[in-house]
């Protein structure tokens, strides 16, 4: 059996919030109070939160929000966050969850996925570039703690 075949992605439930806030504190706190920010996103009706599990263990989560639709135009999905437990990183779990989020975005007719990631977050940059995202823009002082970020984007139409 392939190592990623046992992975299941599903919508997050209220009981997943503790996992999500703990993991956010672990992996995002150097950029700001993301356990609080992510918790607030979770409560927003417009934010889609999904978790990835393996044999009933939750390994990671991701969140997206649909961008406002331009009149007669197409819309994008904004990936707000994606995080995998450090001890389960680098075994294809993030990629499986990102693929799932792209599918979710397509169901809402999104034609592209956009995101921001920190310039100093080399694993994330490699991860997104490997998945087909391209760097579109640089912004200094993007995060609450002052780090610069890169805007990245990927078309969803030809998958
Ligand atoms: C970024 C993140 C989600 C990647 O998840 P992951 O499960 O480790 O990623 P995968 O195992 O699916 O990796 C897929 C590919 O991405 C690239 N990649 C992932 N982690 C990498 C790293 N640390 N260094 C270099 N390339 C990396 C590789 O090309 C990898 O393929 P390979 O292992 O066959 O070489 C994970 O590192 C994470 O949770 N980081 C902390 C939170 C974060 O920074 N999130 C992104 C900003 S919102």
Short mmCIF file of C-alpha atoms and ligand atoms in Angstrom, two decimals:
data_model
loop_
_atom_site.label_atom_id
_atom_site.label_comp_id
_atom_site.label_asym_id
_atom_site.label_seq_id
_atom_site.Cartn_x
_atom_site.Cartn_y
_atom_site.Cartn_z
CA UNK A 1 0.00 0.00 0.00
CA UNK A 2 1.25 3.44 -0.96
CA UNK A 3 2.25 5.58 2.07
CA UNK A 4 -0.36 8.24 1.28
CA UNK A 5 -3.26 5.89 0.44
CA UNK A 6 -4.47 5.80 4.04
CA UNK A 7 -4.85 9.59 4.19
CA UNK A 8 -8.37 10.98 4.34
CA UNK A 9 -9.28 14.68 4.03
CA UNK A 10 -12.61 15.88 5.43
CA UNK A 11 -14.29 19.11 6.58
CA UNK A 12 -13.15 20.18 10.04
CA UNK A 13 -15.59 19.94 12.93
CA UNK A 14 -15.77 22.01 16.09
CA UNK A 15 -13.86 19.28 17.96
CA UNK A 16 -10.91 19.76 15.55
CA UNK A 17 -10.37 23.36 16.66
CA UNK A 18 -8.12 22.39 19.57
CA UNK A 19 -5.81 20.48 17.20
CA UNK A 20 -5.84 23.38 14.73
CA UNK A 21 -4.99 26.05 17.31
CA UNK A 22 -2.24 23.92 18.90
CA UNK A 23 -0.62 23.20 15.55
CA UNK A 24 -0.92 26.87 14.53
CA UNK A 25 0.87 27.90 17.75
CA UNK A 26 3.58 25.35 16.92
CA UNK A 27 4.21 26.22 13.28
CA UNK A 28 3.01 29.82 12.77
CA UNK A 29 3.78 31.66 16.05
CA UNK A 30 7.01 33.19 14.75
CA UNK A 31 4.86 35.23 12.35
CA UNK A 32 2.26 36.43 14.90
CA UNK A 33 -0.49 35.20 17.19
CA UNK A 34 -1.75 32.77 14.60
CA UNK A 35 -3.44 30.46 17.10
CA UNK A 36 -5.88 33.35 17.72
CA UNK A 37 -6.03 34.48 14.10
CA UNK A 38 -6.69 30.94 12.85
CA UNK A 39 -9.31 30.40 15.55
CA UNK A 40 -11.13 33.55 14.41
CA UNK A 41 -10.95 32.40 10.76
CA UNK A 42 -12.39 29.02 11.81
CA UNK A 43 -15.49 30.72 13.21
CA UNK A 44 -16.13 32.65 9.98
CA UNK A 45 -18.81 31.10 7.82
CA UNK A 46 -16.99 31.99 4.59
CA UNK A 47 -13.81 30.11 5.55
CA UNK A 48 -13.56 26.46 4.49
CA UNK A 49 -11.45 24.43 6.93
CA UNK A 50 -10.40 20.86 6.14
CA UNK A 51 -8.31 18.37 8.10
CA UNK A 52 -6.28 15.40 6.92
CA UNK A 53 -6.37 12.21 8.94
CA UNK A 54 -4.77 8.79 8.99
CA UNK A 55 -6.27 5.93 11.00
CA UNK A 56 -8.31 8.43 13.03
CA UNK A 57 -5.26 10.55 13.84
CA UNK A 58 -5.40 14.14 12.62
CA UNK A 59 -2.15 15.13 10.90
CA UNK A 60 -2.83 18.57 9.50
CA UNK A 61 -5.31 21.24 8.43
CA UNK A 62 -5.82 23.84 5.73
CA UNK A 63 -8.13 26.81 5.29
CA UNK A 64 -9.34 28.69 2.25
CA UNK A 65 -11.70 31.51 1.50
CA UNK A 66 -13.26 32.36 -1.82
CA UNK A 67 -12.29 35.75 -3.15
CA UNK A 68 -15.03 38.18 -4.02
CA UNK A 69 -16.34 37.52 -7.51
CA UNK A 70 -15.75 40.30 -10.00
CA UNK A 71 -18.84 41.20 -12.01
CA UNK A 72 -18.89 38.76 -14.98
CA UNK A 73 -15.37 37.76 -13.99
CA UNK A 74 -13.87 34.61 -12.62
CA UNK A 75 -12.86 34.20 -9.03
CA UNK A 76 -9.97 32.82 -7.11
CA UNK A 77 -9.64 30.92 -3.86
CA UNK A 78 -7.26 32.22 -1.22
CA UNK A 79 -5.40 29.57 0.77
CA UNK A 80 -5.18 31.16 4.23
CA UNK A 81 -3.14 28.43 5.92
CA UNK A 82 -1.84 24.90 5.60
CA UNK A 83 0.02 23.07 8.35
CA UNK A 84 1.17 19.50 8.94
CA UNK A 85 2.40 18.11 12.27
CA UNK A 86 6.22 18.42 12.22
CA UNK A 87 6.65 14.67 12.87
CA UNK A 88 4.55 13.87 9.76
CA UNK A 89 6.11 16.41 7.41
CA UNK A 90 8.00 15.38 4.30
CA UNK A 91 5.99 12.22 3.61
CA UNK A 92 3.43 13.60 1.15
CA UNK A 93 0.72 14.59 3.63
CA UNK A 94 0.90 18.32 2.79
CA UNK A 95 0.73 17.58 -0.93
CA UNK A 96 -2.31 15.32 -0.44
CA UNK A 97 -4.08 18.04 1.56
CA UNK A 98 -3.16 20.76 -0.94
CA UNK A 99 -4.53 18.60 -3.80
CA UNK A 100 -7.73 18.22 -1.80
CA UNK A 101 -7.97 22.00 -1.22
CA UNK A 102 -7.55 22.57 -4.96
CA UNK A 103 -10.45 20.16 -5.56
CA UNK A 104 -12.58 22.00 -2.99
CA UNK A 105 -11.76 25.32 -4.70
CA UNK A 106 -12.69 23.88 -8.12
CA UNK A 107 -16.08 22.80 -6.72
CA UNK A 108 -16.70 26.48 -6.01
CA UNK A 109 -15.67 27.26 -9.63
CA UNK A 110 -12.47 29.00 -8.56
CA UNK A 111 -10.07 29.33 -11.49
CA UNK A 112 -6.94 30.03 -9.49
CA UNK A 113 -5.54 29.57 -6.03
CA UNK A 114 -3.65 32.41 -4.38
CA UNK A 115 -1.69 32.58 -1.15
CA UNK A 116 0.93 34.50 0.80
CA UNK A 117 3.94 32.82 2.31
CA UNK A 118 6.91 34.22 4.22
CA UNK A 119 10.07 34.95 2.25
CA UNK A 120 12.08 33.17 4.98
CA UNK A 121 9.88 30.03 4.93
CA UNK A 122 12.02 27.96 2.59
CA UNK A 123 10.18 24.63 3.12
CA UNK A 124 6.86 26.29 2.25
CA UNK A 125 8.32 28.05 -0.79
CA UNK A 126 9.73 24.76 -2.12
CA UNK A 127 6.47 22.99 -1.30
CA UNK A 128 4.29 25.50 -3.17
CA UNK A 129 6.68 25.80 -6.12
CA UNK A 130 6.81 22.00 -6.45
CA UNK A 131 3.00 22.05 -6.53
CA UNK A 132 3.00 24.51 -9.45
CA UNK A 133 2.59 27.88 -7.69
CA UNK A 134 4.41 30.88 -9.14
CA UNK A 135 5.67 33.94 -7.31
CA UNK A 136 3.68 37.04 -8.30
CA UNK A 137 4.57 39.77 -5.83
CA UNK A 138 6.75 40.74 -2.87
CA UNK A 139 5.50 42.64 0.14
CA UNK A 140 7.72 43.82 2.99
CA UNK A 141 6.35 43.83 6.54
CA UNK A 142 3.40 41.58 5.68
CA UNK A 143 3.11 39.52 8.89
CA UNK A 144 2.20 40.84 12.36
CA UNK A 145 5.82 40.25 13.49
CA UNK A 146 7.20 42.11 10.49
CA UNK A 147 8.42 39.41 8.08
CA UNK A 148 8.17 39.96 4.35
CA UNK A 149 5.96 37.75 2.21
CA UNK A 150 5.54 36.54 -1.35
CA UNK A 151 2.22 36.31 -3.14
CA UNK A 152 1.96 33.03 -5.05
CA UNK A 153 -0.63 31.83 -7.50
CA UNK A 154 -1.61 28.71 -9.44
CA UNK A 155 -4.21 28.26 -12.17
CA UNK A 156 -6.76 25.54 -11.39
CA UNK A 157 -8.32 25.09 -14.81
CA UNK A 158 -6.01 22.54 -16.43
CA UNK A 159 -5.74 19.86 -13.78
C1 LIG B 1 4.86 23.44 4.09
C2 LIG B 1 4.26 22.14 4.62
C3 LIG B 1 2.73 22.27 4.70
C4 LIG B 1 4.63 20.98 3.67
O1 LIG B 1 3.99 19.80 4.12
P1 LIG B 1 4.68 18.35 3.96
O2 LIG B 1 3.66 17.34 4.31
O3 LIG B 1 5.96 18.30 4.70
O4 LIG B 1 5.00 18.36 2.40
P2 LIG B 1 5.15 17.07 1.41
O5 LIG B 1 5.81 15.96 2.15
O6 LIG B 1 3.82 16.79 0.81
O7 LIG B 1 6.17 17.67 0.33
C5 LIG B 1 5.87 17.77 -1.06
C6 LIG B 1 7.07 18.40 -1.72
O8 LIG B 1 7.25 19.76 -1.25
C7 LIG B 1 8.66 20.05 -1.14
N1 LIG B 1 9.03 20.23 0.28
C8 LIG B 1 8.26 19.98 1.36
N2 LIG B 1 8.93 20.26 2.50
C9 LIG B 1 10.17 20.67 2.13
C10 LIG B 1 11.32 21.08 2.85
N3 LIG B 1 11.35 21.12 4.20
N4 LIG B 1 12.43 21.45 2.15
C11 LIG B 1 12.44 21.42 0.79
N5 LIG B 1 11.35 21.03 0.04
C12 LIG B 1 10.24 20.66 0.71
C13 LIG B 1 9.39 18.84 -1.69
O9 LIG B 1 9.56 19.06 -3.08
C14 LIG B 1 8.39 17.73 -1.42
O10 LIG B 1 8.53 16.63 -2.28
P3 LIG B 1 9.66 15.50 -1.94
O11 LIG B 1 9.52 15.18 -0.48
O12 LIG B 1 9.27 14.38 -2.85
O13 LIG B 1 10.99 16.13 -2.26
C15 LIG B 1 4.87 21.77 6.03
O14 LIG B 1 6.27 21.90 5.96
C16 LIG B 1 4.35 22.63 7.17
O15 LIG B 1 3.30 22.35 7.76
N6 LIG B 1 5.11 23.70 7.53
C17 LIG B 1 4.74 24.56 8.64
C18 LIG B 1 3.55 25.44 8.31
C19 LIG B 1 3.80 26.29 7.07
O16 LIG B 1 4.85 26.90 6.90
N7 LIG B 1 2.79 26.32 6.16
C20 LIG B 1 2.88 27.03 4.88
C21 LIG B 1 2.53 28.45 4.97
S1 LIG B 1 0.79 28.68 5.26
#
